[in-house]
């Protein structure tokens, strides 16, 4: 189901009963559609939850807001580590990948965020262990017209990951 937020209450109930969606998917979709800053504390709480999907939806939702409180939640997403995801994983490797995915979602949230400090926070992730996050940093650098961006691009041209190196060149 792709347009969960466009469903009316009766349609959502019918989709749940028909097994076309889950209550979690519906909840996450509805939360992501909220554009009222009063919900930021709830999104920030979701970042600290044990639910991978809820964390992901919260990072996406926080990217719409330019407040310091929203940025705080995204910063928490930037800091998620393997140990934070063990409750959602069957192995340490799976937990590592889940944490990497969430840091990547935080990087995307920073690239979309209207907060004035979002770009500098994104650039601070240039040494993240997950190459996907480093690619997001490169894309942000490519949009910048500053001497510092060229210096950082040169540093990233020596990255351990071939995809990051090639992208930096």
PDB file of C-alpha atoms in Angstrom, residues 56-143:
ATOM      1  CA  UNK A  56      13.143   5.513  10.639  1.00  0.00           C
ATOM      2  CA  UNK A  57       9.780   7.285  10.318  1.00  0.00           C
ATOM      3  CA  UNK A  58      10.711   9.747  13.078  1.00  0.00           C
ATOM      4  CA  UNK A  59      13.969  10.733  11.364  1.00  0.00           C
ATOM      5  CA  UNK A  60      12.101  11.293   8.132  1.00  0.00           C
ATOM      6  CA  UNK A  61       9.456  13.389   9.888  1.00  0.00           C
ATOM      7  CA  UNK A  62      11.991  15.484  11.844  1.00  0.00           C
ATOM      8  CA  UNK A  63      13.651  16.544   8.591  1.00  0.00           C
ATOM      9  CA  UNK A  64      10.705  18.854   7.879  1.00  0.00           C
ATOM     10  CA  UNK A  65      11.297  21.056  10.910  1.00  0.00           C
ATOM     11  CA  UNK A  66      13.912  23.755  11.421  1.00  0.00           C
ATOM     12  CA  UNK A  67      13.795  23.914  15.209  1.00  0.00           C
ATOM     13  CA  UNK A  68      16.636  23.087  17.586  1.00  0.00           C
ATOM     14  CA  UNK A  69      14.440  20.407  19.147  1.00  0.00           C
ATOM     15  CA  UNK A  70      14.010  18.661  15.785  1.00  0.00           C
ATOM     16  CA  UNK A  71      17.730  18.871  15.127  1.00  0.00           C
ATOM     17  CA  UNK A  72      18.383  17.289  18.527  1.00  0.00           C
ATOM     18  CA  UNK A  73      16.374  14.243  17.473  1.00  0.00           C
ATOM     19  CA  UNK A  74      18.276  13.939  14.208  1.00  0.00           C
ATOM     20  CA  UNK A  75      21.559  14.192  16.153  1.00  0.00           C
ATOM     21  CA  UNK A  76      20.406  11.254  18.267  1.00  0.00           C
ATOM     22  CA  UNK A  77      19.801   9.345  15.040  1.00  0.00           C
ATOM     23  CA  UNK A  78      23.348  10.165  13.936  1.00  0.00           C
ATOM     24  CA  UNK A  79      24.699   8.498  17.066  1.00  0.00           C
ATOM     25  CA  UNK A  80      22.889   5.142  16.771  1.00  0.00           C
ATOM     26  CA  UNK A  81      25.322   2.247  17.085  1.00  0.00           C
ATOM     27  CA  UNK A  82      25.210  -1.526  16.730  1.00  0.00           C
ATOM     28  CA  UNK A  83      24.595  -2.009  20.453  1.00  0.00           C
ATOM     29  CA  UNK A  84      21.457   0.153  20.203  1.00  0.00           C
ATOM     30  CA  UNK A  85      19.954  -2.227  17.652  1.00  0.00           C
ATOM     31  CA  UNK A  86      20.616  -5.625  19.231  1.00  0.00           C
ATOM     32  CA  UNK A  87      16.989  -5.922  20.394  1.00  0.00           C
ATOM     33  CA  UNK A  88      15.900  -5.777  16.723  1.00  0.00           C
ATOM     34  CA  UNK A  89      18.477  -8.166  15.316  1.00  0.00           C
ATOM     35  CA  UNK A  90      19.257 -11.846  15.275  1.00  0.00           C
ATOM     36  CA  UNK A  91      23.003 -11.289  14.886  1.00  0.00           C
ATOM     37  CA  UNK A  92      25.505  -8.552  15.566  1.00  0.00           C
ATOM     38  CA  UNK A  93      25.984  -8.108  11.803  1.00  0.00           C
ATOM     39  CA  UNK A  94      22.271  -7.466  11.321  1.00  0.00           C
ATOM     40  CA  UNK A  95      22.338  -4.975  14.211  1.00  0.00           C
ATOM     41  CA  UNK A  96      25.338  -3.244  12.597  1.00  0.00           C
ATOM     42  CA  UNK A  97      23.461  -2.881   9.307  1.00  0.00           C
ATOM     43  CA  UNK A  98      20.290  -1.626  11.016  1.00  0.00           C
ATOM     44  CA  UNK A  99      22.325   1.021  12.861  1.00  0.00           C
ATOM     45  CA  UNK A 100      24.030   2.004   9.596  1.00  0.00           C
ATOM     46  CA  UNK A 101      20.647   2.330   7.873  1.00  0.00           C
ATOM     47  CA  UNK A 102      19.386   4.610  10.632  1.00  0.00           C
ATOM     48  CA  UNK A 103      22.510   6.797  10.503  1.00  0.00           C
ATOM     49  CA  UNK A 104      21.962   6.992   6.759  1.00  0.00           C
ATOM     50  CA  UNK A 105      18.364   8.091   7.409  1.00  0.00           C
ATOM     51  CA  UNK A 106      19.747  10.726   9.785  1.00  0.00           C
ATOM     52  CA  UNK A 107      22.135  11.921   7.063  1.00  0.00           C
ATOM     53  CA  UNK A 108      19.248  12.198   4.598  1.00  0.00           C
ATOM     54  CA  UNK A 109      17.208  14.033   7.251  1.00  0.00           C
ATOM     55  CA  UNK A 110      20.065  16.507   7.705  1.00  0.00           C
ATOM     56  CA  UNK A 111      20.314  17.061   3.957  1.00  0.00           C
ATOM     57  CA  UNK A 112      16.575  17.858   3.877  1.00  0.00           C
ATOM     58  CA  UNK A 113      16.425  19.827   7.126  1.00  0.00           C
ATOM     59  CA  UNK A 114      15.843  23.590   7.012  1.00  0.00           C
ATOM     60  CA  UNK A 115      17.826  24.070  10.237  1.00  0.00           C
ATOM     61  CA  UNK A 116      20.828  26.387   9.681  1.00  0.00           C
ATOM     62  CA  UNK A 117      23.227  23.939  11.376  1.00  0.00           C
ATOM     63  CA  UNK A 118      22.017  20.854   9.503  1.00  0.00           C
ATOM     64  CA  UNK A 119      24.568  21.066   6.705  1.00  0.00           C
ATOM     65  CA  UNK A 120      27.554  21.402   9.031  1.00  0.00           C
ATOM     66  CA  UNK A 121      26.298  18.433  11.068  1.00  0.00           C
ATOM     67  CA  UNK A 122      25.964  16.388   7.913  1.00  0.00           C
ATOM     68  CA  UNK A 123      29.521  17.261   6.926  1.00  0.00           C
ATOM     69  CA  UNK A 124      30.717  16.148  10.364  1.00  0.00           C
ATOM     70  CA  UNK A 125      29.627  12.612   9.415  1.00  0.00           C
ATOM     71  CA  UNK A 126      32.310  12.335   6.715  1.00  0.00           C
ATOM     72  CA  UNK A 127      34.115   9.551   8.610  1.00  0.00           C
ATOM     73  CA  UNK A 128      31.007   7.499   9.411  1.00  0.00           C
ATOM     74  CA  UNK A 129      31.738   3.760   9.165  1.00  0.00           C
ATOM     75  CA  UNK A 130      28.896   3.288   6.654  1.00  0.00           C
ATOM     76  CA  UNK A 131      29.844   4.298   3.132  1.00  0.00           C
ATOM     77  CA  UNK A 132      26.255   5.329   2.317  1.00  0.00           C
ATOM     78  CA  UNK A 133      26.472   8.114   4.897  1.00  0.00           C
ATOM     79  CA  UNK A 134      29.778   9.255   3.405  1.00  0.00           C
ATOM     80  CA  UNK A 135      28.140   9.359  -0.045  1.00  0.00           C
ATOM     81  CA  UNK A 136      25.472  11.697   1.373  1.00  0.00           C
ATOM     82  CA  UNK A 137      28.255  13.913   2.699  1.00  0.00           C
ATOM     83  CA  UNK A 138      29.842  13.967  -0.762  1.00  0.00           C
ATOM     84  CA  UNK A 139      26.551  14.982  -2.356  1.00  0.00           C
ATOM     85  CA  UNK A 140      26.245  17.848   0.112  1.00  0.00           C
ATOM     86  CA  UNK A 141      29.829  18.905  -0.614  1.00  0.00           C
ATOM     87  CA  UNK A 142      29.076  18.882  -4.327  1.00  0.00           C
ATOM     88  CA  UNK A 143      26.341  21.471  -3.790  1.00  0.00           C
TER      89      UNK A 143
END
